[in-house]
Short mmCIF file of C-alpha atoms in Angstrom, two decimals:
data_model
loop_
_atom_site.label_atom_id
_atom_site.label_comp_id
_atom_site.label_asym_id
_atom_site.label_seq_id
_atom_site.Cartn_x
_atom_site.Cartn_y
_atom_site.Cartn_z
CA UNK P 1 19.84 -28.01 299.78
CA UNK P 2 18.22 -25.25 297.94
CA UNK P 3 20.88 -23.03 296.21
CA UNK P 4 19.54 -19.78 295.07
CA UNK P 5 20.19 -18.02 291.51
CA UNK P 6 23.45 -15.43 291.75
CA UNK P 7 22.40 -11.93 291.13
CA UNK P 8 25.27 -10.93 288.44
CA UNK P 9 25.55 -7.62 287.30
CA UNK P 10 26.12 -7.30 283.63
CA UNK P 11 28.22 -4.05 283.34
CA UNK P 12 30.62 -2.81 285.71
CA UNK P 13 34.12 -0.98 285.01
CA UNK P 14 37.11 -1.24 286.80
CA UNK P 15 40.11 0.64 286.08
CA UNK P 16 43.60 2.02 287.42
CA UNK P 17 44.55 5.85 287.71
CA UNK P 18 46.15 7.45 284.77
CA UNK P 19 50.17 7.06 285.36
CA UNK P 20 52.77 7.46 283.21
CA UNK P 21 53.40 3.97 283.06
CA UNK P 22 49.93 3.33 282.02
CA UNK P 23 48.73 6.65 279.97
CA UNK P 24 45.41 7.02 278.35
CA UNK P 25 44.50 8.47 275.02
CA UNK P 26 44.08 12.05 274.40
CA UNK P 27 41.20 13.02 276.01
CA UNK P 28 40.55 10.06 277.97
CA UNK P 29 40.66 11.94 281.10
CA UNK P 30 38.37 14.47 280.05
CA UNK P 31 35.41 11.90 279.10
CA UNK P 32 36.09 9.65 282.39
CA UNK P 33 35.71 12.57 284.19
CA UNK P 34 32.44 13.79 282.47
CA UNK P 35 30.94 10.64 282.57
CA UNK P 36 32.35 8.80 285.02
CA UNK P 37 33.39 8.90 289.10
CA UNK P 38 36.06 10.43 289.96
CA UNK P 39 37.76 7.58 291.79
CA UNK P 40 38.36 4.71 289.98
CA UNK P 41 36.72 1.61 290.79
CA UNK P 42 39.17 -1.33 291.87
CA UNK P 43 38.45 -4.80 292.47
CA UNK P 44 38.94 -4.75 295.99
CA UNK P 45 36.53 -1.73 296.03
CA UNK P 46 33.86 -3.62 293.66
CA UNK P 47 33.71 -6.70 295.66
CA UNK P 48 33.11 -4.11 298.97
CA UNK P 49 29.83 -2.51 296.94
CA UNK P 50 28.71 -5.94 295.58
CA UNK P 51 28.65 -7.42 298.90
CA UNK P 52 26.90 -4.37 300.50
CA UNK P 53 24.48 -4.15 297.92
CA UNK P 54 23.64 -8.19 297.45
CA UNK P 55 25.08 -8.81 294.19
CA UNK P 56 27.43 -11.93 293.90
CA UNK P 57 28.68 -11.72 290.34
CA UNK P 58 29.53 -9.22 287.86
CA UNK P 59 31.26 -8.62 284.42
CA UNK P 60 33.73 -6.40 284.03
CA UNK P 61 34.15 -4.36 280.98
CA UNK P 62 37.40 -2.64 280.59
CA UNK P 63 36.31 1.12 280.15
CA UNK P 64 37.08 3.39 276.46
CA UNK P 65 38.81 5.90 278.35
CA UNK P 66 41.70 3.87 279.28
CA UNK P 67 42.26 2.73 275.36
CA UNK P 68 42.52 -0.96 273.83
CA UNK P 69 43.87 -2.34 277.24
CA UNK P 70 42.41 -5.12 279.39
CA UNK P 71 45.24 -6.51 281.52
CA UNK P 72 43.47 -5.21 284.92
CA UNK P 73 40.44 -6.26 284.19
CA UNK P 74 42.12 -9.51 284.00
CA UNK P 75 44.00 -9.64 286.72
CA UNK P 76 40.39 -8.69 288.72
CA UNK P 77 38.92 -11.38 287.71
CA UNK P 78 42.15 -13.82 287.75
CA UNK P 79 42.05 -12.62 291.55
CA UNK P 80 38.42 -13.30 291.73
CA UNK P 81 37.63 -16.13 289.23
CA UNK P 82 33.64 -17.08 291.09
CA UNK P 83 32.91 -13.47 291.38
CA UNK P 84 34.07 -12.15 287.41
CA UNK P 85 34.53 -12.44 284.23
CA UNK P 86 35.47 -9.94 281.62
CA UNK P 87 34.15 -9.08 278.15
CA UNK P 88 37.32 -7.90 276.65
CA UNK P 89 38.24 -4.67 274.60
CA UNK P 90 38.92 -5.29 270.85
CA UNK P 91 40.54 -2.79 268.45
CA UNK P 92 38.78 -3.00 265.23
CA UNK P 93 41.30 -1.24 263.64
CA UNK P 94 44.11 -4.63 263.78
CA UNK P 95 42.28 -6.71 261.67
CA UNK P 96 43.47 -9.27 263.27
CA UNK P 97 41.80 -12.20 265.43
CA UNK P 98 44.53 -13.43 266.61
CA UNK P 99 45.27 -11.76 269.84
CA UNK P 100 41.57 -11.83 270.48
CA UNK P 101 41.56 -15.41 270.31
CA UNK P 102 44.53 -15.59 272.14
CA UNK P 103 42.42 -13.35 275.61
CA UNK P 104 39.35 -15.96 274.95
CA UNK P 105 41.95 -18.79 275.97
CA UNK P 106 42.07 -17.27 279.11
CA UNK P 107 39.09 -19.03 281.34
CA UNK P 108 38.02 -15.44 283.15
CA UNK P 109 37.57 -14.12 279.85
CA UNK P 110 33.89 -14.43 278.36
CA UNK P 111 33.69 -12.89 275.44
CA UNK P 112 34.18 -9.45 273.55
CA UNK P 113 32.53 -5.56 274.33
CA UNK P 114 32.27 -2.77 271.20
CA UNK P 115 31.93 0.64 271.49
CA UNK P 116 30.11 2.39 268.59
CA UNK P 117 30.37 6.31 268.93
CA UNK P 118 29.56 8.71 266.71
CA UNK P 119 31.91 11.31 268.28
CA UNK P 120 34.66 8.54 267.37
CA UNK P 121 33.08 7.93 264.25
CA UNK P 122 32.05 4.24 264.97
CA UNK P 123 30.03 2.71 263.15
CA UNK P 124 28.11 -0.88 263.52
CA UNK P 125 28.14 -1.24 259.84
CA UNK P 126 31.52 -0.42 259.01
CA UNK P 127 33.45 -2.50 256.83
CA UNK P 128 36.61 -2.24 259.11
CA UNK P 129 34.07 -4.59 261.56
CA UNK P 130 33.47 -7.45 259.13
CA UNK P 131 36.67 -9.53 260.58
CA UNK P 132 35.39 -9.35 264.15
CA UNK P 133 31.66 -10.24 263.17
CA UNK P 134 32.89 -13.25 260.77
CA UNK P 135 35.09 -14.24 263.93
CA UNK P 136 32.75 -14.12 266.80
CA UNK P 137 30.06 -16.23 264.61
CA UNK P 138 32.17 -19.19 263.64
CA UNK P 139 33.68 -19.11 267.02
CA UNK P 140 30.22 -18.67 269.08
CA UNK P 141 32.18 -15.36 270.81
CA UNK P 142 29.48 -13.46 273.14
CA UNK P 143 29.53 -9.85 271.84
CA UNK P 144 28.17 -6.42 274.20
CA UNK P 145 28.06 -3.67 272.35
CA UNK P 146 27.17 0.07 272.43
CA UNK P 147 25.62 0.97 270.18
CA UNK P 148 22.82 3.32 270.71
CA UNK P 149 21.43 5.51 267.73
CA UNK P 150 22.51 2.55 265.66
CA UNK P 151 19.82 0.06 266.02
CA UNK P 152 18.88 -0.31 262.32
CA UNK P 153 22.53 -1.36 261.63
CA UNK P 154 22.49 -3.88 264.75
CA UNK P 155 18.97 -5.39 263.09
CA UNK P 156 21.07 -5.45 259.72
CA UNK P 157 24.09 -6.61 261.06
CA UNK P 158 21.83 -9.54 263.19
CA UNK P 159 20.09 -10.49 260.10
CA UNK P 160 23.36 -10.80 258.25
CA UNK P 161 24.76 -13.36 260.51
CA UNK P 162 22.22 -15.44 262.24
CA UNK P 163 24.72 -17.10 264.27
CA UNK P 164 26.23 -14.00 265.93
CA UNK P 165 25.29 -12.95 269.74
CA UNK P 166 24.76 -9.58 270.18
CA UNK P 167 23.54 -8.07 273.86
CA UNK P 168 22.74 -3.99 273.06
CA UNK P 169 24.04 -1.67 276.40
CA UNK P 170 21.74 0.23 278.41
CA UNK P 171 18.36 -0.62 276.35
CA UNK P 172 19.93 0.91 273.50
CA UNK P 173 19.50 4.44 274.61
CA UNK P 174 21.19 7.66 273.52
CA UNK P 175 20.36 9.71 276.27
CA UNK P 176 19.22 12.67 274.20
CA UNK P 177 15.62 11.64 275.54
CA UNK P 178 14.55 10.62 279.00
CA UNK P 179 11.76 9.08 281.57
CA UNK P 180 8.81 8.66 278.79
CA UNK P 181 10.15 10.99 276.24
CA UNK P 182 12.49 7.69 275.39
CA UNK P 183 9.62 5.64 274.27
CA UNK P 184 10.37 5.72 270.74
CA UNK P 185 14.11 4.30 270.78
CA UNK P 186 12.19 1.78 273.20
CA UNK P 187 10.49 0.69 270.47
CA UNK P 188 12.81 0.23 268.30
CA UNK P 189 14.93 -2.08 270.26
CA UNK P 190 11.51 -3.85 271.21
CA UNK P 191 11.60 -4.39 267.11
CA UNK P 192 14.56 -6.22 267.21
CA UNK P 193 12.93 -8.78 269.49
CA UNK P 194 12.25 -10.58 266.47
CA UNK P 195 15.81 -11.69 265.59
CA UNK P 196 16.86 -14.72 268.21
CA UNK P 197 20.27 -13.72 268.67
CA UNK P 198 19.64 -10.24 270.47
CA UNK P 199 19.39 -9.63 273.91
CA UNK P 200 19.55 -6.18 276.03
CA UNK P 201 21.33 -5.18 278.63
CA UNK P 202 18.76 -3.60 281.06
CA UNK P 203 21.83 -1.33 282.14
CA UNK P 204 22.17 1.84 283.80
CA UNK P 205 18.55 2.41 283.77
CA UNK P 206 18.78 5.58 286.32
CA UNK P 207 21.21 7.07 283.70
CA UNK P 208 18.13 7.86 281.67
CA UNK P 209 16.00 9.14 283.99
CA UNK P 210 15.41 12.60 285.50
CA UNK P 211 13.70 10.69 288.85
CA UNK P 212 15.06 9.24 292.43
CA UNK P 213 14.79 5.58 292.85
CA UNK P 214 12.86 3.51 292.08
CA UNK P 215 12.57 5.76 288.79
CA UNK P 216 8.83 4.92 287.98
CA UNK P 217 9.04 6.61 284.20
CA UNK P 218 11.14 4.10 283.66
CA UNK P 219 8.92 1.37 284.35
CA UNK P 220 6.23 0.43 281.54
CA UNK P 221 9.89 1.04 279.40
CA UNK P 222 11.35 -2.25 281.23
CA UNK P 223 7.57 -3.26 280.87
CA UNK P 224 7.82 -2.98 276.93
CA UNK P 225 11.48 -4.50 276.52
CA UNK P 226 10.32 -7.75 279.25
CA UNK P 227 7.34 -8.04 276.92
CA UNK P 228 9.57 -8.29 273.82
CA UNK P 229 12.27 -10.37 275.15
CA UNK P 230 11.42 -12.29 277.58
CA UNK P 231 13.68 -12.97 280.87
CA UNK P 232 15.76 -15.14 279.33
CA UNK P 233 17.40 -12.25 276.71
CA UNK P 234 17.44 -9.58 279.25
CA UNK P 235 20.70 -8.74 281.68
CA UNK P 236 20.19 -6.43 284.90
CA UNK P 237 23.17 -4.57 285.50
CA UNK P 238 24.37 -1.20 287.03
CA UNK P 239 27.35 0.57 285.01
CA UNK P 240 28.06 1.62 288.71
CA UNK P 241 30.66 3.83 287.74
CA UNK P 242 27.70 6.41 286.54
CA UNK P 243 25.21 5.13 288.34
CA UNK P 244 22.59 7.93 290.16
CA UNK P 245 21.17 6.47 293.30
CA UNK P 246 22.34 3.59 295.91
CA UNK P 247 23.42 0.60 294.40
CA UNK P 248 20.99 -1.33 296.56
CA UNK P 249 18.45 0.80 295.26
CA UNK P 250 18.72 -0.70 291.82
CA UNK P 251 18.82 -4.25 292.83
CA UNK P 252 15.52 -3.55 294.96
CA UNK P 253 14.05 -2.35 291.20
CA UNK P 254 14.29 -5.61 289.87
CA UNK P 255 13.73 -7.63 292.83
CA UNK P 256 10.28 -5.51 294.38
CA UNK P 257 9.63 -2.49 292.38
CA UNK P 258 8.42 -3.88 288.96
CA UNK P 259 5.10 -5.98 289.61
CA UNK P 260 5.50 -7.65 285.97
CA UNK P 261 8.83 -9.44 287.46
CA UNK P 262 7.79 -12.18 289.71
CA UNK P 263 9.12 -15.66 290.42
CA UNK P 264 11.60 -17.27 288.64
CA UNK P 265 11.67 -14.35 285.90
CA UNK P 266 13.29 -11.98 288.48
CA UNK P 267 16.27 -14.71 288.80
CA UNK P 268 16.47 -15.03 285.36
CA UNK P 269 16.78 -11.60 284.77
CA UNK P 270 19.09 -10.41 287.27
CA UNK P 271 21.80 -13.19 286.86
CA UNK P 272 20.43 -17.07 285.24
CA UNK P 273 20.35 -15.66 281.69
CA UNK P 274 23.16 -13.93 281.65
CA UNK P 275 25.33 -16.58 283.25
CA UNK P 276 23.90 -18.63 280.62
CA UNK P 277 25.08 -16.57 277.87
CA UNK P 278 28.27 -16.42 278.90
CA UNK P 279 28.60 -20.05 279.33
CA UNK P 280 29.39 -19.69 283.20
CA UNK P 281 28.35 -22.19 285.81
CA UNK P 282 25.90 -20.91 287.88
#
């Protein structure tokens, strides 16, 4: 029997209304609400939208608005254990690996997700980092990060420590340019090709765009980045909370739309390689 390749998105948040038993930080409900839908997304509800839309898998990334907390997330994917697995939240600030060693015990848990903002004044090349980078490479930790605008100090960082596994969110965009106008920061991330241990998350892709599916500006961008890295260090995935268009839409992308993606690339890229990143069984 022939069992076919899951299709695993590689970004997806879940999260629980703002209560006061579980507050956010100051201003959390302003940039959720900016950026984000209005409803939260639940696991019950995420399961619902995978199965209408074809996708078996997903990772769940626990989003910044709600703070350093990942105990839903969790208990998602504890619920679910074949359909998730979460890329924790880490606050760089501890200095301490200890209680992220102590969430990578936990089986559902894959690895680690960064956010690098300006606006917060994150930065990739911060000293404050240097315990989390030193940790995930002699541990082999998978790390997601955002860091867009800060792709020289990813390369750095990646040349630094050759053993560390970096995936860059959503093609490493900013969003200050979009549809072709984004070619150059599509470049540079094609740049980083070079260095073995970065992949891309080929996330959110209608985020950048000013089109309706299937976003054809976008196109010779995935073109460029498929070119660079190959299907084996590139992750489909939605960020469905912000996503513009159907959901089914942007699995039909991958799957029909882009006549460079054929064959087995097409399962590598929309589930295989990821999977395989994260160490979990197909």
């Amino acid at each position: 029997m022939t069992v076919s390749t899951p299709v695993v998105d590689a970004q997806v948040h879940v999260w629980l209304p703002e209560s006061s038993d579980r507050p956010w930080p100051p201003g959390g409900a302003e940039r959720a609400r900016s950026m984000h839908r209005a409803e939260p997304i639940s696991g019950p509800t995420l399961l619902r939208e995978m199965r209408e839309a074809g996708v078996d898998r997903a990772v769940l990334v626990p989003p910044f608005f709600e703070g350093y907390r990942n105990d839903y997330a969790v208990a998602c994917a504890t619920e679910a254990p074949d359909a998730f697995r979460v890329m924790a939240r880490v606050d760089l600030r501890t200095g301490d690996p200890g209680p992220v060693r102590e969430l990578l015990r936990d089986p559902v848990v894959a690895g680690v997700r960064l956010v690098f903002l300006p606006a917060d004044a994150g930065r990739v090349d911060d000293p404050g980092a240097e315990w989390l980078w030193a940790f995930a490479e002699a541990e082999d930790v998978p790390v997601m990060l955002l860091a867009s605008g800060q792709l020289g100090a990813l390369g750095d960082l990646a040349r630094r420590r050759p053993g560390l596994r970096l995936a860059v969110d959503h093609l490493g965009l900013t969003g200050r340019a979009t549809d072709a106008a984004a070619a150059p920061e599509i470049e540079e991330l094609a740049g980083l090709a070079v260095l073995p241990t970065v992949s891309v998350k080929v996330t959110a892709v209608p985020c950048y765009s000013t089109e309706s599916a299937p976003w054809p500006a976008m196109h010779p961008h995935l073109r460029r980045l498929f070119d660079a890295y190959g299907p084996e260090r590139l992750f489909w995935g939605s960020d469905l909370s912000r996503l513009r268009g159907a959901y089914a839409d942007l699995v039909r992308l991958f799957r029909e739309d882009l006549d460079f993606l054929t064959g087995p690339d097409v399962d590598a890229v929309m589930g295989a390689s990821v999977l395989r990143w994260l160490g979990w069984p197909a």
